[in-house]
Backbone atoms as SQL, in Angstrom:
CREATE TABLE atoms (id INTEGER PRIMARY KEY, chain TEXT, resi INTEGER, resn TEXT, atom TEXT, x REAL, y REAL, z REAL);
INSERT INTO atoms VALUES
  (1, 'A', 1, 'MET', 'N', -2.498, -7.445, 16.018),
  (2, 'A', 1, 'MET', 'CA', -3.845, -6.595, 15.882),
  (3, 'A', 1, 'MET', 'C', -4.432, -7.060, 16.888),
  (4, 'A', 2, 'THR', 'N', -5.428, -5.609, 17.232),
  (5, 'A', 2, 'THR', 'CA', -6.766, -5.689, 18.253),
  (6, 'A', 2, 'THR', 'C', -8.002, -5.999, 17.463),
  (7, 'A', 3, 'GLU', 'N', -8.970, -6.567, 18.129),
  (8, 'A', 3, 'GLU', 'CA', -10.010, -7.211, 17.744),
  (9, 'A', 3, 'GLU', 'C', -10.970, -6.528, 19.085),
  (10, 'A', 4, 'ILE', 'N', -12.536, -6.243, 17.805),
  (11, 'A', 4, 'ILE', 'CA', -13.319, -5.343, 18.684),
  (12, 'A', 4, 'ILE', 'C', -14.478, -5.571, 18.140),
  (13, 'A', 5, 'ALA', 'N', -15.780, -5.832, 19.102),
  (14, 'A', 5, 'ALA', 'CA', -16.669, -6.656, 18.153),
  (15, 'A', 5, 'ALA', 'C', -17.594, -5.492, 17.541),
  (16, 'A', 6, 'ILE', 'N', -18.086, -4.928, 16.381),
  (17, 'A', 6, 'ILE', 'CA', -18.897, -4.404, 15.730),
  (18, 'A', 6, 'ILE', 'C', -19.451, -3.199, 16.577),
  (19, 'A', 7, 'SER', 'N', -20.624, -3.970, 17.353),
  (20, 'A', 7, 'SER', 'CA', -21.165, -3.208, 18.308),
  (21, 'A', 7, 'SER', 'C', -20.746, -2.311, 19.472),
  (22, 'A', 8, 'ALA', 'N', -19.152, -2.803, 19.481),
  (23, 'A', 8, 'ALA', 'CA', -18.703, -1.945, 20.599),
  (24, 'A', 8, 'ALA', 'C', -17.950, -0.703, 19.915),
  (25, 'A', 9, 'ALA', 'N', -17.155, -1.144, 19.001),
  (26, 'A', 9, 'ALA', 'CA', -16.821, -0.295, 17.903),
  (27, 'A', 9, 'ALA', 'C', -17.705, 0.958, 17.686),
  (28, 'A', 10, 'ARG', 'N', -18.900, 0.902, 17.708),
  (29, 'A', 10, 'ARG', 'CA', -19.328, 2.023, 16.880),
  (30, 'A', 10, 'ARG', 'C', -19.274, 3.270, 17.444),
  (31, 'A', 11, 'SER', 'N', -19.390, 3.123, 18.881),
  (32, 'A', 11, 'SER', 'CA', -19.493, 4.360, 19.887),
  (33, 'A', 11, 'SER', 'C', -17.758, 4.680, 20.004),
  (34, 'A', 12, 'GLN', 'N', -16.662, 3.961, 19.782),
  (35, 'A', 12, 'GLN', 'CA', -15.298, 4.352, 19.749),
  (36, 'A', 12, 'GLN', 'C', -14.478, 4.744, 18.036),
  (37, 'A', 13, 'LEU', 'N', -15.741, 4.536, 17.314),
  (38, 'A', 13, 'LEU', 'CA', -15.208, 4.912, 15.661),
  (39, 'A', 13, 'LEU', 'C', -14.017, 5.579, 15.745),
  (40, 'A', 14, 'GLY', 'N', -14.153, 6.441, 15.840),
  (41, 'A', 14, 'GLY', 'CA', -13.348, 7.618, 15.547),
  (42, 'A', 14, 'GLY', 'C', -11.974, 7.704, 16.175),
  (43, 'A', 15, 'ASP', 'N', -11.914, 7.632, 17.695),
  (44, 'A', 15, 'ASP', 'CA', -10.654, 6.775, 18.288),
  (45, 'A', 15, 'ASP', 'C', -10.053, 5.804, 17.162),
  (46, 'A', 16, 'LEU', 'N', -10.647, 4.415, 17.144),
  (47, 'A', 16, 'LEU', 'CA', -10.432, 3.239, 16.365),
  (48, 'A', 16, 'LEU', 'C', -9.273, 3.759, 14.874),
  (49, 'A', 17, 'VAL', 'N', -10.135, 4.762, 14.224),
  (50, 'A', 17, 'VAL', 'CA', -9.579, 4.964, 13.042),
  (51, 'A', 17, 'VAL', 'C', -8.141, 5.747, 13.002),
  (52, 'A', 18, 'ARG', 'N', -8.146, 6.913, 14.413),
  (53, 'A', 18, 'ARG', 'CA', -6.803, 7.591, 14.574),
  (54, 'A', 18, 'ARG', 'C', -5.835, 6.369, 14.967),
  (55, 'A', 19, 'ARG', 'N', -6.098, 5.294, 15.680),
  (56, 'A', 19, 'ARG', 'CA', -5.358, 4.505, 16.056),
  (57, 'A', 19, 'ARG', 'C', -4.470, 4.134, 14.875),
  (58, 'A', 20, 'ALA', 'N', -5.446, 3.684, 14.151),
  (59, 'A', 20, 'ALA', 'CA', -5.246, 2.952, 12.707),
  (60, 'A', 20, 'ALA', 'C', -4.393, 3.610, 12.205),
  (61, 'A', 21, 'ALA', 'N', -4.615, 4.752, 11.860),
  (62, 'A', 21, 'ALA', 'CA', -3.844, 5.829, 10.738),
  (63, 'A', 21, 'ALA', 'C', -2.802, 6.195, 11.181),
  (64, 'A', 22, 'HIS', 'N', -2.396, 6.621, 12.327),
  (65, 'A', 22, 'HIS', 'CA', -1.210, 6.966, 13.563),
  (66, 'A', 22, 'HIS', 'C', -0.188, 6.315, 13.989),
  (67, 'A', 23, 'SER', 'N', -0.952, 5.310, 14.601),
  (68, 'A', 23, 'SER', 'CA', 0.273, 4.167, 14.837),
  (69, 'A', 23, 'SER', 'C', 0.143, 2.581, 14.082),
  (70, 'A', 24, 'ARG', 'N', -0.365, 3.035, 12.865),
  (71, 'A', 24, 'ARG', 'CA', -0.448, 1.540, 11.785),
  (72, 'A', 24, 'ARG', 'C', -0.882, 0.481, 12.600),
  (73, 'A', 25, 'GLU', 'N', -1.694, 0.377, 13.260),
  (74, 'A', 25, 'GLU', 'CA', -2.152, -0.341, 14.525),
  (75, 'A', 25, 'GLU', 'C', -3.279, -1.362, 12.964),
  (76, 'A', 26, 'THR', 'N', -3.271, -2.393, 13.264),
  (77, 'A', 26, 'THR', 'CA', -4.598, -3.076, 12.816),
  (78, 'A', 26, 'THR', 'C', -6.020, -3.428, 13.334),
  (79, 'A', 27, 'ILE', 'N', -7.021, -3.281, 12.881),
  (80, 'A', 27, 'ILE', 'CA', -7.926, -3.343, 13.902),
  (81, 'A', 27, 'ILE', 'C', -8.668, -3.724, 13.384),
  (82, 'A', 28, 'ALA', 'N', -9.335, -5.312, 14.048),
  (83, 'A', 28, 'ALA', 'CA', -10.305, -5.873, 13.236),
  (84, 'A', 28, 'ALA', 'C', -11.923, -5.844, 13.860),
  (85, 'A', 29, 'LEU', 'N', -12.938, -5.810, 13.472),
  (86, 'A', 29, 'LEU', 'CA', -13.863, -5.268, 13.689),
  (87, 'A', 29, 'LEU', 'C', -14.676, -6.780, 13.662),
  (88, 'A', 30, 'THR', 'N', -15.219, -7.647, 14.360),
  (89, 'A', 30, 'THR', 'CA', -15.257, -8.561, 14.547),
  (90, 'A', 30, 'THR', 'C', -17.177, -9.076, 14.531),
  (91, 'A', 31, 'ASP', 'N', -17.812, -9.580, 14.058),
  (92, 'A', 31, 'ASP', 'CA', -19.382, -9.865, 13.646),
  (93, 'A', 31, 'ASP', 'C', -19.646, -10.920, 14.475),
  (94, 'A', 32, 'HIS', 'N', -20.337, -11.753, 15.618),
  (95, 'A', 32, 'HIS', 'CA', -20.190, -12.814, 16.515),
  (96, 'A', 32, 'HIS', 'C', -19.186, -13.461, 16.155),
  (97, 'A', 33, 'GLY', 'N', -17.951, -12.758, 16.611),
  (98, 'A', 33, 'GLY', 'CA', -16.518, -13.597, 16.830),
  (99, 'A', 33, 'GLY', 'C', -15.900, -13.902, 15.559),
  (100, 'A', 34, 'HIS', 'N', -16.332, -13.277, 14.241),
  (101, 'A', 34, 'HIS', 'CA', -15.828, -13.814, 13.777),
  (102, 'A', 34, 'HIS', 'C', -15.623, -11.872, 12.673),
  (103, 'A', 35, 'VAL', 'N', -14.019, -12.329, 12.054),
  (104, 'A', 35, 'VAL', 'CA', -13.478, -10.908, 11.913),
  (105, 'A', 35, 'VAL', 'C', -14.310, -10.692, 10.352),
  (106, 'A', 36, 'ALA', 'N', -14.836, -9.275, 10.916),
  (107, 'A', 36, 'ALA', 'CA', -16.131, -8.986, 8.953),
  (108, 'A', 36, 'ALA', 'C', -14.444, -7.611, 8.170),
  (109, 'A', 37, 'ALA', 'N', -14.427, -7.093, 8.793),
  (110, 'A', 37, 'ALA', 'CA', -13.548, -5.911, 8.577),
  (111, 'A', 37, 'ALA', 'C', -12.095, -5.688, 9.206),
  (112, 'A', 38, 'LEU', 'N', -11.199, -4.846, 8.588),
  (113, 'A', 38, 'LEU', 'CA', -10.090, -4.227, 9.268),
  (114, 'A', 38, 'LEU', 'C', -9.972, -2.757, 8.798),
  (115, 'A', 39, 'LEU', 'N', -9.667, -1.731, 9.929),
  (116, 'A', 39, 'LEU', 'CA', -9.460, -1.123, 9.977),
  (117, 'A', 39, 'LEU', 'C', -7.590, -0.940, 9.687),
  (118, 'A', 40, 'VAL', 'N', -7.270, -0.493, 8.939),
  (119, 'A', 40, 'VAL', 'CA', -6.007, -0.252, 8.381),
  (120, 'A', 40, 'VAL', 'C', -5.141, 1.406, 8.228),
  (121, 'A', 41, 'SER', 'N', -3.839, 1.296, 8.056),
  (122, 'A', 41, 'SER', 'CA', -3.515, 2.804, 7.915),
  (123, 'A', 41, 'SER', 'C', -3.665, 2.555, 6.464),
  (124, 'A', 42, 'PRO', 'N', -3.914, 3.923, 5.598),
  (125, 'A', 42, 'PRO', 'CA', -3.544, 4.198, 4.028),
  (126, 'A', 42, 'PRO', 'C', -2.407, 3.853, 4.156),
  (127, 'A', 43, 'GLN', 'N', -1.356, 3.847, 4.759),
  (128, 'A', 43, 'GLN', 'CA', 0.591, 4.273, 4.399),
  (129, 'A', 43, 'GLN', 'C', 0.560, 2.270, 4.287),
  (130, 'A', 44, 'VAL', 'N', -0.109, 1.741, 4.925),
  (131, 'A', 44, 'VAL', 'CA', 0.599, -0.079, 5.259),
  (132, 'A', 44, 'VAL', 'C', -0.113, -0.521, 3.935),
  (133, 'A', 45, 'ILE', 'N', -1.246, 0.204, 3.615),
  (134, 'A', 45, 'ILE', 'CA', -1.964, -0.628, 2.056),
  (135, 'A', 45, 'ILE', 'C', -0.733, 0.160, 0.883),
  (136, 'A', 46, 'GLU', 'N', -0.442, 1.135, 0.877),
  (137, 'A', 46, 'GLU', 'CA', 1.105, 1.988, -0.254),
  (138, 'A', 46, 'GLU', 'C', 2.136, 0.764, 0.109),
  (139, 'A', 47, 'ASP', 'N', 2.384, 0.717, 0.904),
  (140, 'A', 47, 'ASP', 'CA', 3.559, -0.317, 1.402),
  (141, 'A', 47, 'ASP', 'C', 3.692, -1.859, 0.746),
  (142, 'A', 48, 'LEU', 'N', 2.498, -2.049, 1.221),
  (143, 'A', 48, 'LEU', 'CA', 2.106, -3.428, 0.279),
  (144, 'A', 48, 'LEU', 'C', 1.602, -3.470, -0.769),
  (145, 'A', 49, 'GLU', 'N', 1.427, -2.525, -1.381),
  (146, 'A', 49, 'GLU', 'CA', 1.012, -2.413, -2.851),
  (147, 'A', 49, 'GLU', 'C', 2.842, -2.378, -3.688),
  (148, 'A', 50, 'ASP', 'N', 3.449, -1.181, -2.844),
  (149, 'A', 50, 'ASP', 'CA', 4.552, -0.721, -3.388),
  (150, 'A', 50, 'ASP', 'C', 6.112, -2.542, -3.623),
  (151, 'A', 51, 'ALA', 'N', 5.673, -3.223, -2.058),
  (152, 'A', 51, 'ALA', 'CA', 6.199, -4.459, -2.625),
  (153, 'A', 51, 'ALA', 'C', 5.693, -5.471, -2.889),
  (154, 'A', 52, 'LEU', 'N', 4.221, -5.408, -3.649),
  (155, 'A', 52, 'LEU', 'CA', 3.526, -6.494, -4.500),
  (156, 'A', 52, 'LEU', 'C', 4.274, -6.012, -6.162),
  (157, 'A', 53, 'ALA', 'N', 4.297, -4.915, -6.505),
  (158, 'A', 53, 'ALA', 'CA', 5.020, -4.483, -7.334),
  (159, 'A', 53, 'ALA', 'C', 6.811, -4.457, -7.409),
  (160, 'A', 54, 'VAL', 'N', 7.044, -4.392, -6.361),
  (161, 'A', 54, 'VAL', 'CA', 8.262, -4.512, -6.553),
  (162, 'A', 54, 'VAL', 'C', 8.543, -6.251, -6.838),
  (163, 'A', 55, 'ALA', 'N', 7.774, -7.162, -5.867),
  (164, 'A', 55, 'ALA', 'CA', 8.148, -8.725, -6.149),
  (165, 'A', 55, 'ALA', 'C', 7.823, -9.042, -7.855),
  (166, 'A', 56, 'HIS', 'N', 6.914, -8.121, -8.423),
  (167, 'A', 56, 'HIS', 'CA', 6.123, -8.714, -9.672),
  (168, 'A', 56, 'HIS', 'C', 7.075, -7.994, -10.579),
  (169, 'A', 57, 'TYR', 'N', 7.945, -6.882, -10.220),
  (170, 'A', 57, 'TYR', 'CA', 9.193, -6.431, -11.753),
  (171, 'A', 57, 'TYR', 'C', 10.324, -7.364, -11.066),
  (172, 'A', 58, 'GLN', 'N', 10.693, -7.930, -10.023),
  (173, 'A', 58, 'GLN', 'CA', 11.135, -9.320, -9.578),
  (174, 'A', 58, 'GLN', 'C', 11.226, -10.599, -10.544),
  (175, 'A', 59, 'ARG', 'N', 10.344, -10.506, -10.363),
  (176, 'A', 59, 'ARG', 'CA', 9.699, -12.438, -11.212),
  (177, 'A', 59, 'ARG', 'C', 9.641, -12.027, -12.813),
  (178, 'A', 60, 'ARG', 'N', 9.269, -10.788, -13.049),
  (179, 'A', 60, 'ARG', 'CA', 9.590, -10.671, -14.362),
  (180, 'A', 60, 'ARG', 'C', 10.591, -10.241, -15.229),
  (181, 'A', 61, 'LYS', 'N', 11.312, -9.943, -14.285),
  (182, 'A', 61, 'LYS', 'CA', 13.188, -9.879, -14.496),
  (183, 'A', 61, 'LYS', 'C', 14.356, -11.162, -14.404),
  (184, 'A', 62, 'ALA', 'N', 13.250, -12.063, -13.881),
  (185, 'A', 62, 'ALA', 'CA', 14.072, -13.476, -13.333),
  (186, 'A', 62, 'ALA', 'C', 13.155, -14.128, -14.551),
  (187, 'A', 63, 'GLU', 'N', 12.105, -14.085, -15.074),
  (188, 'A', 63, 'GLU', 'CA', 11.736, -14.871, -15.811),
  (189, 'A', 63, 'GLU', 'C', 12.423, -13.957, -17.900),
  (190, 'A', 64, 'GLY', 'N', 13.263, -13.131, -17.506),
  (191, 'A', 64, 'GLY', 'CA', 13.037, -12.679, -18.461),
  (192, 'A', 64, 'GLY', 'C', 12.053, -11.664, -19.791),
  (193, 'A', 65, 'ALA', 'N', 11.295, -11.517, -18.629),
  (194, 'A', 65, 'ALA', 'CA', 9.800, -10.818, -19.776),
  (195, 'A', 65, 'ALA', 'C', 9.576, -9.189, -19.516),
  (196, 'A', 66, 'LEU', 'N', 10.813, -8.558, -19.395),
  (197, 'A', 66, 'LEU', 'CA', 10.952, -7.292, -19.177),
  (198, 'A', 66, 'LEU', 'C', 11.129, -6.540, -20.239),
  (199, 'A', 67, 'GLU', 'N', 10.166, -5.946, -20.615),
  (200, 'A', 67, 'GLU', 'CA', 11.026, -4.842, -22.217),
  (201, 'A', 67, 'GLU', 'C', 12.058, -4.217, -22.276),
  (202, 'A', 68, 'PRO', 'N', 12.934, -3.729, -22.903),
  (203, 'A', 68, 'PRO', 'CA', 13.984, -3.143, -22.718),
  (204, 'A', 68, 'PRO', 'C', 13.863, -1.861, -22.595),
  (205, 'A', 69, 'GLY', 'N', 14.335, -1.251, -21.640),
  (206, 'A', 69, 'GLY', 'CA', 14.232, 0.095, -20.990),
  (207, 'A', 69, 'GLY', 'C', 14.842, 1.282, -21.948),
  (208, 'A', 70, 'ILE', 'N', 14.443, 2.447, -21.675),
  (209, 'A', 70, 'ILE', 'CA', 14.687, 3.902, -22.757),
  (210, 'A', 70, 'ILE', 'C', 15.831, 4.598, -21.299),
  (211, 'A', 71, 'PRO', 'N', 16.973, 5.028, -22.048),
  (212, 'A', 71, 'PRO', 'CA', 18.005, 5.469, -21.869),
  (213, 'A', 71, 'PRO', 'C', 17.737, 6.622, -20.881),
  (214, 'A', 72, 'MET', 'N', 18.427, 7.231, -19.681),
  (215, 'A', 72, 'MET', 'CA', 17.961, 8.353, -18.841),
  (216, 'A', 72, 'MET', 'C', 17.712, 9.647, -19.850),
  (217, 'A', 73, 'ALA', 'N', 18.675, 9.583, -20.990),
  (218, 'A', 73, 'ALA', 'CA', 19.086, 11.363, -21.625),
  (219, 'A', 73, 'ALA', 'C', 17.792, 11.138, -22.699),
  (220, 'A', 74, 'GLU', 'N', 17.130, 10.297, -22.836),
  (221, 'A', 74, 'GLU', 'CA', 16.176, 9.853, -24.182),
  (222, 'A', 74, 'GLU', 'C', 14.585, 9.816, -23.433),
  (223, 'A', 75, 'ALA', 'N', 14.758, 9.802, -21.945),
  (224, 'A', 75, 'ALA', 'CA', 13.400, 10.104, -21.079),
  (225, 'A', 75, 'ALA', 'C', 13.289, 12.077, -20.996),
  (226, 'A', 76, 'ARG', 'N', 14.723, 12.086, -21.017),
  (227, 'A', 76, 'ARG', 'CA', 14.415, 13.186, -20.333),
  (228, 'A', 76, 'ARG', 'C', 14.427, 14.427, -21.352),
  (229, 'A', 77, 'ARG', 'N', 15.140, 13.964, -22.940),
  (230, 'A', 77, 'ARG', 'CA', 14.545, 14.488, -23.973),
  (231, 'A', 77, 'ARG', 'C', 12.926, 14.146, -24.398),
  (232, 'A', 78, 'ARG', 'N', 12.232, 13.291, -23.871),
  (233, 'A', 78, 'ARG', 'CA', 10.844, 13.443, -24.434),
  (234, 'A', 78, 'ARG', 'C', 10.038, 14.222, -23.429),
  (235, 'A', 79, 'LEU', 'N', 10.960, 14.213, -22.203),
  (236, 'A', 79, 'LEU', 'CA', 10.058, 14.805, -21.260),
  (237, 'A', 79, 'LEU', 'C', 10.319, 16.082, -21.109),
  (238, 'A', 80, 'GLY', 'N', 10.603, 16.947, -21.962),
  (239, 'A', 80, 'GLY', 'CA', 11.586, 18.096, -22.114),
  (240, 'A', 80, 'GLY', 'C', 12.476, 18.900, -21.172),
  (241, 'A', 81, 'LEU', 'N', 12.852, 17.702, -20.244),
  (242, 'A', 81, 'LEU', 'CA', 14.049, 18.169, -19.343),
  (243, 'A', 81, 'LEU', 'C', 15.389, 18.930, -19.926),
  (244, 'A', 82, 'GLN', 'N', 16.178, 19.597, -19.178),
  (245, 'A', 82, 'GLN', 'CA', 17.093, 19.798, -19.349),
  (246, 'A', 82, 'GLN', 'C', 18.161, 18.609, -19.290),
  (247, 'A', 83, 'GLN', 'N', 19.458, 18.570, -20.244),
  (248, 'A', 83, 'GLN', 'CA', 20.199, 17.866, -20.229),
  (249, 'A', 83, 'GLN', 'C', 21.358, 18.122, -19.021),
  (250, 'A', 84, 'ARG', 'N', 22.131, 17.422, -18.297),
  (251, 'A', 84, 'ARG', 'CA', 23.004, 17.592, -17.445),
  (252, 'A', 84, 'ARG', 'C', 24.039, 17.271, -17.555);
């Protein structure tokens, strides 16, 4: 993770945002030496949200707390999709 002072980041904001977005680099903006904010690619956040959802599902499955599913044929029928 790259750290940069907020005062120095002002003049480089466009470049910093592009670095975070395209290279998935996390950039920490510091205020008086303490991390105040992070520039993170949206893809990184989406990946974290996906991993959290999978972990939540696996925990509920292990606890036996999942509701019964709907068979694929029924889901397709409800959505008005053709049967294969």
